[in-house]
Coordinates of C-alpha atoms and ligand atoms in Angstrom, one line a residue:
M1402 CA 157.3 104.3 63.2
S1403 CA 159.5 105.9 65.7
D1404 CA 158.1 107.2 69.0
S1405 CA 159.2 110.7 68.2
K1406 CA 157.1 110.8 65.0
I1407 CA 154.0 109.9 67.0
A1408 CA 154.9 112.4 69.7
K1409 CA 155.3 115.1 67.1
E1410 CA 152.0 114.3 65.4
V1411 CA 150.3 114.3 68.8
S1412 CA 151.7 117.5 70.0
N1413 CA 150.6 119.1 66.8
R1414 CA 146.9 118.4 67.3
R1415 CA 144.1 120.2 69.0
T1416 CA 140.7 118.6 69.3
F1417 CA 137.8 120.8 70.5
A1418 CA 134.1 121.4 70.4
I1419 CA 131.9 124.5 70.7
I1420 CA 129.4 124.8 73.5
S1421 CA 126.8 127.5 73.4
H1422 CA 123.1 128.3 73.7
P1423 CA 121.2 128.1 70.4
D1424 CA 121.5 131.3 68.4
A1425 CA 124.6 132.5 70.2
G1426 CA 126.6 132.0 66.9
K1427 CA 128.1 128.6 66.9
T1428 CA 127.3 127.9 63.3
T1429 CA 128.7 131.3 62.2
I1430 CA 131.9 130.8 64.2
T1431 CA 132.3 127.4 62.7
E1432 CA 132.1 128.9 59.2
K1433 CA 134.7 131.5 60.1
V1434 CA 137.0 129.0 61.7
L1435 CA 136.9 126.9 58.6
L1436 CA 137.5 130.0 56.5
F1437 CA 140.7 130.5 58.4
G1438 CA 141.5 126.9 58.1
Q1439 CA 141.0 127.4 54.3
A1440 CA 138.9 124.4 54.5
I1441 CA 136.1 126.0 52.5
Q1442 CA 136.7 128.8 50.0
K1443 CA 133.8 130.9 51.1
A1444 CA 132.4 130.7 54.5
G1445 CA 128.6 130.3 54.5
T1446 CA 128.2 126.7 53.5
V1447 CA 128.0 125.2 56.9
K1448 CA 124.3 126.0 57.2
G1449 CA 123.5 128.6 54.7
K1450 CA 119.8 129.0 55.7
K1451 CA 119.5 132.0 53.4
S1452 CA 121.2 130.6 50.3
G1453 CA 119.2 127.4 50.6
Q1454 CA 122.5 125.4 50.7
H1455 CA 122.9 122.9 53.3
A1456 CA 126.0 121.8 55.1
K1457 CA 127.4 118.4 54.5
S1458 CA 126.4 117.4 57.9
D1459 CA 122.7 118.1 57.2
W1460 CA 121.7 114.6 56.2
M1461 CA 118.1 114.3 57.3
E1462 CA 115.1 115.9 55.7
M1463 CA 113.9 116.8 59.1
E1464 CA 117.0 118.7 59.8
K1465 CA 116.6 120.7 56.6
E1466 CA 113.0 121.5 57.4
R1467 CA 113.8 122.7 60.8
G1468 CA 117.1 124.4 59.9
I1469 CA 118.8 122.9 62.9
S1470 CA 121.8 120.7 63.1
V1471 CA 120.7 117.4 64.4
T1472 CA 123.9 115.6 63.7
T1473 CA 127.4 115.8 65.0
S1474 CA 130.0 116.2 62.4
V1475 CA 133.8 116.4 62.4
M1476 CA 135.9 118.9 60.7
Q1477 CA 139.7 118.9 60.5
F1478 CA 141.8 121.8 59.3
P1479 CA 145.2 123.3 59.6
Y1480 CA 145.8 126.5 61.6
G1481 CA 148.9 128.2 62.8
G1482 CA 151.0 125.2 61.9
R1483 CA 148.8 122.9 63.9
L1484 CA 146.1 120.4 62.9
V1485 CA 142.8 121.3 64.5
N1486 CA 139.8 118.9 64.9
L1487 CA 136.5 120.6 65.5
L1488 CA 133.7 118.3 66.6
D1489 CA 130.4 119.9 66.0
T1490 CA 127.9 119.6 68.8
P1491 CA 124.2 119.7 67.9
G1492 CA 123.1 123.0 69.4
H1493 CA 119.4 122.2 69.7
A1494 CA 118.3 121.6 73.2
D1495 CA 116.7 118.4 72.3
F1496 CA 119.8 116.7 71.2
S1497 CA 121.7 116.9 74.4
E1498 CA 122.8 113.2 74.7
D1499 CA 124.9 113.3 71.5
T1500 CA 126.3 116.6 72.6
Y1501 CA 127.3 115.2 76.0
R1502 CA 129.1 112.2 74.5
T1503 CA 130.9 114.4 72.0
L1504 CA 132.3 116.3 74.8
T1505 CA 134.0 113.2 76.1
A1506 CA 135.9 113.0 72.8
V1507 CA 137.5 116.5 72.9
D1508 CA 140.4 118.0 74.9
S1509 CA 139.1 121.5 75.1
C1510 CA 136.0 123.6 74.5
L1511 CA 135.1 127.0 73.1
M1512 CA 132.3 128.6 74.9
V1513 CA 130.4 131.1 72.7
I1514 CA 128.3 133.7 74.5
D1515 CA 125.9 136.2 72.9
A1516 CA 127.2 139.3 74.5
A1517 CA 123.8 140.9 74.4
K1518 CA 122.3 138.1 76.4
G1519 CA 125.1 136.8 78.6
V1520 CA 125.1 133.3 80.2
E1521 CA 122.1 131.3 79.0
E1522 CA 120.5 128.1 80.2
R1523 CA 122.0 125.6 77.7
T1524 CA 125.5 126.9 78.3
I1525 CA 125.1 126.3 82.0
K1526 CA 124.2 122.7 81.4
L1527 CA 127.0 122.1 78.9
M1528 CA 129.5 123.6 81.3
E1529 CA 128.4 121.2 83.9
V1530 CA 129.3 118.4 81.5
T1531 CA 132.7 119.8 80.8
R1532 CA 133.3 120.0 84.5
L1533 CA 133.1 116.2 84.8
R1534 CA 136.5 116.1 83.1
D1535 CA 137.8 119.6 84.0
T1536 CA 138.0 120.4 80.3
P1537 CA 139.9 123.6 79.5
I1538 CA 137.5 126.3 78.2
L1539 CA 138.1 129.3 76.0
T1540 CA 135.4 131.9 75.8
F1541 CA 134.3 134.1 72.8
M1542 CA 131.9 136.9 73.5
N1543 CA 130.1 137.3 70.2
K1544 CA 128.0 139.9 68.4
L1545 CA 129.9 143.0 69.5
D1546 CA 128.7 144.6 66.3
R1547 CA 125.4 144.9 68.2
D1548 CA 124.5 146.7 71.4
T1549 CA 125.7 144.3 74.0
R1550 CA 125.9 144.3 77.7
D1551 CA 128.8 145.8 79.5
P1552 CA 131.9 143.6 79.2
V1553 CA 132.8 143.8 82.9
E1554 CA 129.3 142.7 83.7
L1555 CA 129.5 139.9 81.3
M1556 CA 132.7 138.5 82.8
D1557 CA 131.2 138.9 86.3
E1558 CA 128.2 136.8 85.2
V1559 CA 130.4 134.1 83.8
E1560 CA 132.4 134.0 87.0
D1561 CA 129.3 134.0 89.2
V1562 CA 127.1 131.6 87.3
L1563 CA 129.6 129.2 85.8
K1564 CA 132.2 129.4 88.6
I1565 CA 135.1 129.8 86.3
A1566 CA 137.6 132.7 86.5
C1567 CA 137.8 135.0 83.5
A1568 CA 141.0 136.4 82.1
P1569 CA 140.4 138.9 79.3
V1570 CA 142.9 138.4 76.4
T1571 CA 141.2 141.0 74.2
W1572 CA 139.1 143.9 75.3
P1573 CA 136.4 145.5 73.1
I1574 CA 136.6 149.1 72.0
G1575 CA 133.0 150.3 71.9
M1576 CA 130.1 148.2 70.7
G1577 CA 127.2 148.1 68.2
K1578 CA 127.5 150.9 65.6
S1579 CA 130.5 152.4 67.4
F1580 CA 132.4 149.1 67.7
K1581 CA 136.0 150.0 66.8
G1582 CA 137.9 146.8 67.4
V1583 CA 139.7 145.2 70.3
Y1584 CA 142.8 145.8 72.4
H1585 CA 144.9 142.6 72.7
L1586 CA 146.2 142.7 76.3
L1587 CA 149.0 140.2 75.9
R1588 CA 150.3 141.5 72.6
D1589 CA 149.7 145.2 73.5
E1590 CA 148.1 145.8 70.1
V1591 CA 144.9 147.6 69.0
V1592 CA 143.2 145.7 66.2
L1593 CA 140.7 147.9 64.3
Y1594 CA 137.4 146.6 63.0
R1595 CA 136.0 147.3 59.6
T1596 CA 132.4 146.3 58.8
G1597 CA 131.3 144.3 55.8
Q1598 CA 134.3 142.0 55.7
G1599 CA 132.7 138.9 57.2
H1600 CA 133.0 136.7 54.1
T1601 CA 136.7 137.1 53.7
I1602 CA 139.8 137.1 55.8
Q1603 CA 140.4 140.8 56.0
D1604 CA 143.5 142.8 56.2
T1605 CA 143.3 144.2 59.7
Q1606 CA 144.8 147.5 60.7
V1607 CA 147.0 146.9 63.8
I1608 CA 148.3 149.7 66.0
A1609 CA 151.2 148.5 68.1
G1610 CA 151.2 149.8 71.7
L1611 CA 148.4 151.4 73.7
D1612 CA 150.6 154.6 74.0
N1613 CA 151.1 154.9 70.2
P1614 CA 150.0 158.4 69.1
E1615 CA 148.6 156.7 66.0
L1616 CA 145.8 155.6 68.3
D1617 CA 144.8 159.1 69.1
K1618 CA 144.6 159.9 65.4
V1619 CA 142.3 156.9 64.7
L1620 CA 140.2 156.9 67.8
G1621 CA 140.3 160.7 68.6
G1622 CA 139.2 161.5 72.1
Y1623 CA 138.3 157.9 72.8
A1624 CA 141.9 156.8 72.9
A1625 CA 142.5 158.4 76.3
E1626 CA 139.3 156.8 77.6
L1627 CA 140.5 153.4 76.3
R1628 CA 143.8 153.8 78.1
D1629 CA 142.1 154.5 81.4
E1630 CA 139.7 151.6 80.8
I1631 CA 142.5 149.2 80.1
D1632 CA 144.2 150.3 83.3
L1633 CA 141.1 149.5 85.2
V1634 CA 140.6 146.2 83.5
K1635 CA 144.1 145.1 84.1
G1636 CA 143.8 146.0 87.8
A1637 CA 140.5 144.3 88.3
S1638 CA 140.7 141.1 86.3
N1639 CA 142.7 137.9 86.3
E1640 CA 145.8 137.5 84.3
F1641 CA 145.9 134.6 82.0
D1642 CA 147.4 131.6 83.8
H1643 CA 148.1 128.5 81.7
E1644 CA 148.0 126.1 84.7
L1645 CA 144.6 127.3 85.8
F1646 CA 143.3 127.2 82.3
M1647 CA 144.5 123.6 81.9
A1648 CA 142.7 122.7 85.1
G1649 CA 139.4 124.2 83.8
E1650 CA 139.5 126.8 86.5
L1651 CA 140.2 129.9 84.4
T1652 CA 139.1 130.8 80.9
P1653 CA 140.8 133.2 78.5
V1654 CA 138.1 135.6 77.1
F1655 CA 138.0 137.0 73.6
F1656 CA 135.6 139.6 72.2
G1657 CA 134.4 140.0 68.6
T1658 CA 131.8 139.4 66.0
A1659 CA 131.6 136.1 64.2
L1660 CA 129.3 137.6 61.6
G1661 CA 131.9 140.3 60.9
N1662 CA 134.7 137.7 61.1
F1663 CA 136.4 139.8 63.7
G1664 CA 138.2 138.4 66.7
V1665 CA 137.8 134.7 65.7
D1666 CA 141.5 134.6 64.7
H1667 CA 142.5 135.8 68.1
M1668 CA 140.6 133.0 69.7
L1669 CA 142.1 130.5 67.3
D1670 CA 145.6 131.8 68.0
G1671 CA 144.9 131.2 71.7
L1672 CA 143.5 127.8 71.0
V1673 CA 146.5 126.5 69.1
E1674 CA 148.9 128.0 71.6
W1675 CA 147.3 127.1 74.9
A1676 CA 144.7 124.3 74.5
P1677 CA 146.1 120.9 75.3
S1678 CA 147.2 118.5 72.7
P1679 CA 145.5 115.1 72.9
L1680 CA 145.2 114.1 76.5
P1681 CA 145.6 110.6 78.1
R1682 CA 142.4 108.7 78.7
E1683 CA 141.3 106.3 81.5
T1684 CA 140.4 102.7 80.9
D1685 CA 139.2 100.1 83.3
T1686 CA 142.8 98.8 83.8
R1687 CA 145.1 101.8 83.3
T1688 CA 145.7 105.3 81.8
V1689 CA 146.6 105.3 78.1
Q1690 CA 149.0 108.0 76.9
P1691 CA 148.5 109.5 73.5
T1692 CA 152.1 108.9 72.5
E1693 CA 152.0 105.1 73.1
D1694 CA 152.9 103.0 70.1
G1695 CA 149.9 100.7 70.5
F1696 CA 146.7 101.7 68.8
S1697 CA 143.6 102.5 70.9
G1698 CA 140.4 104.4 70.5
F1699 CA 136.7 104.5 71.6
V1700 CA 133.4 105.1 69.8
F1701 CA 131.5 108.1 71.0
K1702 CA 128.9 108.4 68.3
I1703 CA 127.1 106.3 65.8
Q1704 CA 125.2 107.9 63.0
A1705 CA 123.0 106.3 60.4
N1706 CA 122.6 107.1 56.8
M1707 CA 124.9 110.0 56.5
D1708 CA 124.9 109.3 52.9
P1709 CA 121.4 108.2 52.0
Q1710 CA 122.6 106.5 48.8
H1711 CA 124.7 104.1 50.8
R1712 CA 122.4 103.6 53.8
D1713 CA 125.5 103.1 55.9
R1714 CA 126.0 103.6 59.6
V1715 CA 129.1 105.2 60.7
A1716 CA 130.7 104.8 64.1
F1717 CA 132.8 107.8 65.1
M1718 CA 136.0 106.8 66.9
R1719 CA 138.3 109.1 68.8
I1720 CA 141.8 107.8 68.5
V1721 CA 143.5 107.8 71.9
S1722 CA 146.9 106.4 71.1
G1723 CA 149.1 105.0 68.4
K1724 CA 148.5 105.3 64.7
Y1725 CA 145.6 104.4 62.5
Q1726 CA 146.6 103.2 59.0
Q1727 CA 144.4 102.3 56.2
G1728 CA 143.8 98.5 56.2
M1729 CA 145.2 97.9 59.7
K1730 CA 143.8 95.3 62.0
A1731 CA 142.6 96.0 65.5
R1732 CA 140.9 94.2 68.3
H1733 CA 137.2 94.9 68.9
V1734 CA 137.5 94.4 72.7
R1735 CA 133.8 93.9 73.6
I1736 CA 133.3 91.0 71.2
G1737 CA 136.9 89.8 71.4
K1738 CA 137.5 89.7 67.7
E1739 CA 140.1 91.1 65.3
V1740 CA 138.7 93.5 62.7
R1741 CA 140.2 95.1 59.7
F1742 CA 139.7 98.9 59.2
S1743 CA 139.5 98.8 55.4
D1744 CA 137.7 101.9 54.5
A1745 CA 137.6 104.3 57.5
L1746 CA 136.6 107.8 56.9
T1747 CA 138.4 111.0 57.9
F1748 CA 137.0 114.4 58.0
M1749 CA 139.6 116.7 56.6
A1750 CA 138.1 120.0 55.4
G1751 CA 134.6 119.0 56.4
D1752 CA 134.5 116.4 53.7
R1753 CA 134.5 112.6 54.0
E1754 CA 137.4 111.1 52.3
H1755 CA 139.6 108.1 52.7
A1756 CA 142.5 108.6 55.1
D1757 CA 145.8 107.0 55.0
E1758 CA 146.8 107.7 58.6
A1759 CA 145.5 109.3 61.7
F1760 CA 146.8 109.9 65.2
A1761 CA 145.6 110.5 68.8
G1762 CA 143.1 113.3 68.8
D1763 CA 141.8 112.5 65.4
I1764 CA 138.4 111.1 64.6
I1765 CA 137.8 108.4 62.1
G1766 CA 134.5 107.0 60.9
L1767 CA 134.1 103.2 60.7
H1768 CA 131.4 101.6 58.6
N1769 CA 129.2 99.8 61.0
H1770 CA 127.1 96.9 60.1
G1771 CA 125.6 96.4 63.6
T1772 CA 128.7 95.1 65.4
I1773 CA 129.8 98.4 66.9
Q1774 CA 128.1 100.1 69.9
L1775 CA 128.6 103.4 71.6
G1776 CA 131.5 103.2 74.0
D1777 CA 133.2 100.3 72.2
T1778 CA 137.0 100.2 72.6
F1779 CA 139.4 99.1 69.8
T1780 CA 143.1 98.3 70.6
S1781 CA 146.2 96.7 69.1
G1782 CA 145.3 93.7 71.1
E1783 CA 145.2 94.8 74.7
S1784 CA 142.0 93.9 76.7
M1785 CA 140.9 97.2 78.2
K1786 CA 137.9 99.4 78.0
F1787 CA 137.7 103.2 78.0
T1788 CA 135.5 104.6 80.7
G1789 CA 133.5 107.8 81.0
I1790 CA 131.3 107.6 77.9
P1791 CA 127.9 108.1 79.5
N1792 CA 124.3 107.4 78.7
F1793 CA 122.0 109.7 80.5
A1794 CA 118.8 108.6 82.2
P1795 CA 116.0 109.8 79.9
E1796 CA 113.5 112.3 81.2
L1797 CA 110.7 111.7 78.6
F1798 CA 108.9 108.5 78.0
R1799 CA 106.4 107.2 75.5
R1800 CA 105.0 103.8 74.6
I1801 CA 105.6 103.0 71.0
R1802 CA 103.0 100.9 69.1
L1803 CA 102.8 99.6 65.5
K1804 CA 100.1 100.5 63.1
D1805 CA 100.6 97.1 61.5
P1806 CA 101.0 94.5 64.2
L1807 CA 102.6 92.0 61.9
K1808 CA 105.9 93.9 61.9
T1809 CA 106.8 93.5 65.6
K1810 CA 110.2 91.9 64.8
Q1811 CA 111.1 94.8 62.5
L1812 CA 110.1 97.3 65.1
Q1813 CA 112.1 95.6 67.8
K1814 CA 115.1 95.3 65.6
G1815 CA 114.9 99.0 64.6
L1816 CA 114.5 100.2 68.2
I1817 CA 117.4 98.1 69.4
Q1818 CA 119.7 99.4 66.7
L1819 CA 118.6 103.0 67.2
S1820 CA 119.3 102.5 70.9
E1821 CA 122.7 101.1 70.2
E1822 CA 123.4 104.3 68.3
G1823 CA 122.2 106.4 71.2
A1824 CA 119.4 108.0 69.1
V1825 CA 117.0 106.9 71.7
Q1826 CA 116.7 104.6 74.7
L1827 CA 114.6 101.5 74.8
F1828 CA 113.0 99.9 77.8
R1829 CA 111.2 96.5 77.7
P1830 CA 109.3 95.9 81.0
L1831 CA 109.8 92.5 82.5
R1832 CA 106.1 92.1 83.1
N1833 CA 104.6 92.7 79.7
N1834 CA 105.5 93.2 76.0
D1835 CA 105.4 97.0 75.9
L1836 CA 108.1 98.9 74.2
I1837 CA 108.9 102.1 76.0
V1838 CA 111.0 104.7 74.3
G1839 CA 112.9 107.1 76.5
A1840 CA 114.5 110.4 75.4
V1841 CA 116.4 113.3 76.8
G1842 CA 114.8 115.7 74.4
V1843 CA 111.4 115.6 72.7
L1844 CA 112.7 115.9 69.2
Q1845 CA 114.3 112.5 69.5
F1846 CA 110.8 110.9 69.4
D1847 CA 110.1 112.4 66.0
V1848 CA 113.5 111.4 64.7
V1849 CA 112.9 107.8 65.8
V1850 CA 109.5 107.5 64.1
A1851 CA 110.9 109.0 60.9
R1852 CA 113.8 106.7 60.9
L1853 CA 111.8 103.6 61.7
K1854 CA 109.7 104.4 58.7
S1855 CA 112.6 105.2 56.2
E1856 CA 115.1 102.6 57.4
Y1857 CA 113.0 99.8 58.8
K1858 CA 109.8 100.3 56.8
V1859 CA 107.6 100.3 59.9
D1860 CA 104.9 102.7 60.8
A1861 CA 104.8 103.4 64.5
V1862 CA 102.9 105.8 66.7
Y1863 CA 103.3 106.9 70.3
E1864 CA 101.0 106.7 73.2
P1865 CA 101.5 108.4 76.5
I1866 CA 102.8 106.3 79.4
N1867 CA 103.0 107.0 83.1
V1868 CA 106.8 106.9 83.6
A1869 CA 108.6 109.9 85.1
T1870 CA 112.2 108.6 85.2
A1871 CA 114.5 105.6 84.9
R1872 CA 117.6 104.4 86.7
W1873 CA 119.9 101.6 85.9
V1874 CA 120.2 99.3 88.8
T1875 CA 123.1 97.2 90.0
S1876 CA 124.2 95.6 93.3
D1877 CA 127.4 94.2 94.7
D1878 CA 125.3 91.5 96.3
P1879 CA 123.7 89.2 93.7
R1880 CA 121.3 87.8 96.2
K1881 CA 120.0 91.3 97.0
L1882 CA 119.6 91.9 93.3
D1883 CA 117.6 88.7 92.9
E1884 CA 115.4 89.7 95.7
F1885 CA 114.9 93.2 94.3
E1886 CA 114.0 91.7 90.9
R1887 CA 111.2 89.7 92.5
K1888 CA 109.9 92.5 94.7
A1889 CA 110.1 95.3 92.2
N1890 CA 109.3 93.2 89.1
D1891 CA 106.5 95.5 88.1
N1892 CA 108.9 98.4 87.8
L1893 CA 111.8 96.7 86.2
A1894 CA 112.7 96.7 82.5
L1895 CA 115.6 95.7 80.2
D1896 CA 117.1 98.4 78.1
G1897 CA 118.3 98.0 74.5
G1898 CA 121.5 96.3 75.7
D1899 CA 119.7 94.0 78.2
R1900 CA 120.7 95.9 81.2
L1901 CA 118.3 96.1 84.1
A1902 CA 116.6 99.4 84.8
Y1903 CA 114.0 100.7 87.3
I1904 CA 111.3 102.7 85.7
A1905 CA 109.4 104.9 88.1
P1906 CA 105.9 106.4 87.6
T1907 CA 106.8 109.3 89.9
M1908 CA 109.9 110.8 91.5
V1909 CA 108.4 109.9 94.9
N1910 CA 108.1 106.3 93.9
L1911 CA 111.8 106.3 92.9
Q1912 CA 112.7 107.8 96.2
L1913 CA 110.7 105.2 98.2
A1914 CA 112.3 102.4 96.2
Q1915 CA 115.7 103.7 97.0
E1916 CA 114.9 103.9 100.7
R1917 CA 113.4 100.5 100.7
H1918 CA 116.4 98.9 98.9
P1919 CA 119.5 100.3 100.4
D1920 CA 121.7 97.6 98.9
I1921 CA 120.7 98.4 95.3
L1922 CA 122.5 101.1 93.4
F1923 CA 120.4 103.4 91.3
H1924 CA 122.4 105.0 88.5
K1925 CA 121.5 108.2 86.7
T1926 CA 124.0 107.5 83.9
R1927 CA 124.9 104.2 82.4
E1928 CA 128.4 103.8 81.2
H1929 CA 128.7 101.8 78.1
Ligands
G4P1072 P1 123.8 128.9 66.5 O1 124.5 128.0 65.5 O2 124.6 129.1 67.8 O3 122.4 128.6 66.7 O4 123.9 130.4 65.9 P2 124.1 130.9 64.4 O5 125.5 131.0 64.0 O6 123.1 130.3 63.5 O7 123.6 132.4 64.6 C1 122.4 132.8 65.1 C2 122.0 134.1 64.5 O8 122.9 135.1 65.0 C3 122.1 134.2 63.0 O9 121.2 135.1 62.5 C4 123.5 134.8 62.8 O10 123.6 135.4 61.5 C5 123.5 135.8 63.9 N1 124.9 136.1 64.3 C6 125.9 135.2 64.5 N2 127.1 135.9 64.9 C7 126.7 137.2 64.9 C8 127.4 138.4 65.1 O11 128.6 138.4 65.4 N3 126.7 139.6 65.0 C9 125.4 139.6 64.6 N4 124.9 140.8 64.5 N5 124.7 138.5 64.4 C10 125.4 137.3 64.5 P3 119.8 134.6 61.9 O12 119.2 135.8 61.3 O13 119.0 133.9 62.9 O14 120.2 133.5 60.8 P4 120.7 133.7 59.4 O15 119.4 133.8 58.6 O16 121.6 134.9 59.3 O17 121.5 132.5 59.1

């Protein structure tokens, strides 16, 4: 394959994820985005709470019962001549770790804000994560068909709280019952809104030019008001600046209603035009460019039993460079072996199907029989490891205990595998045989017990344990580490991958340990 073919495929791709607070409209936007991508005939199958249908990503009973999206799925669709990969991030607050890692596999993010509520807590946290890599952010102010807050106030809040400059690309005309549409500042067009068109791609009425007398006919007295308002907005707000956008310092802002399928296409137009094509990624030895010939990629998510009939585990790999081809061989760097990708999955149109080829920015799913871990790197042969795929120090801890003590082996095996997937974190104290499960969100505990039962046939229960926090520990000086292991033995544990961690009963205890052992590094995240 010629370099120019790879370069063309790469420049054609956009890989993004949606970040939002629960209920802001992520699922609804995803449906509409897929509708535009023609990936599904009729939007409404992503979650379909009302119709009783469930999205293809809904694989666990628990998820169905709770009506939340526990899993991360991948959807690929064409839009505006480009190929777009949308990585779904679990919106539920409890599943933050998966969400964080998914954000390492995208090149841009869409931030969805409920315009009646403004910036909410979960959005703030997720924005902090995107900051780690200065990911470019687009913003969609949703639910304009309802009474919302004042748009100027909303943008001020984004700027103040999230510390990112806002550049309105569209501007709402009215809101709630009197929502009339938007003015597109860059195209100088008024796009009129009609209600009840949410399930189809509607024909929109567009009026070219703010000075167009047609506007007075349609909007009546409001047209003059709109002209004044736009004057003010232009004077008072930032203009879109591509460089600042790419640096994650400025976000283009779109207004609309996902439910009414209005404004989503403006956002998508912006995404394919401005968002970066697949970006280079860092490894421990060098920076890898997406257009390189050599194949490389990293695993950011492992998911079990997507298809309960096959009981398979799938490792999601983001391709960083080169080309994936059905049946190709690649080096599994961590274990130093060559493996064949014989039946990788791709995610075109939200469905799992066999793919013949894929390029940088695409996600492929590898069947995993226990040899693949989060963060694993695959290459054409080069020994390198992608960095920046974090594990977060858990904030919640429980001791896990078997109902039937004869199944200890099974329990350990299950917990180690679930921790490899990142479903939960496991800590085994050095001083006893406890099994301590650590999670970032409380729902993870339920998921683990449910999966231990269905996949490993063990019945486990939790008991409270006095652990407040954990830190992975390392030191540049092996002697100091040895000494620390002796002195702090009571507080030390091995995690699922046999890495040393300090488990602290209180934050004060942690602080004291840090002060007492200045040569020991206490890490809040563990890079795989
Ligand atoms: P999430 O994935 O971010 O959690 O949000 P989701 O899309 O599920 O939307 C949350 C609720 O907000 C849903 O209503 C959805 O219909 C509604 N919604 C989304 N976009 C808009 C919009 O533009 N305008 C209005 N008025 N509502 C919107 P629900 O009643 O909780 O769920 P459902 O029973 O309709 O599925």
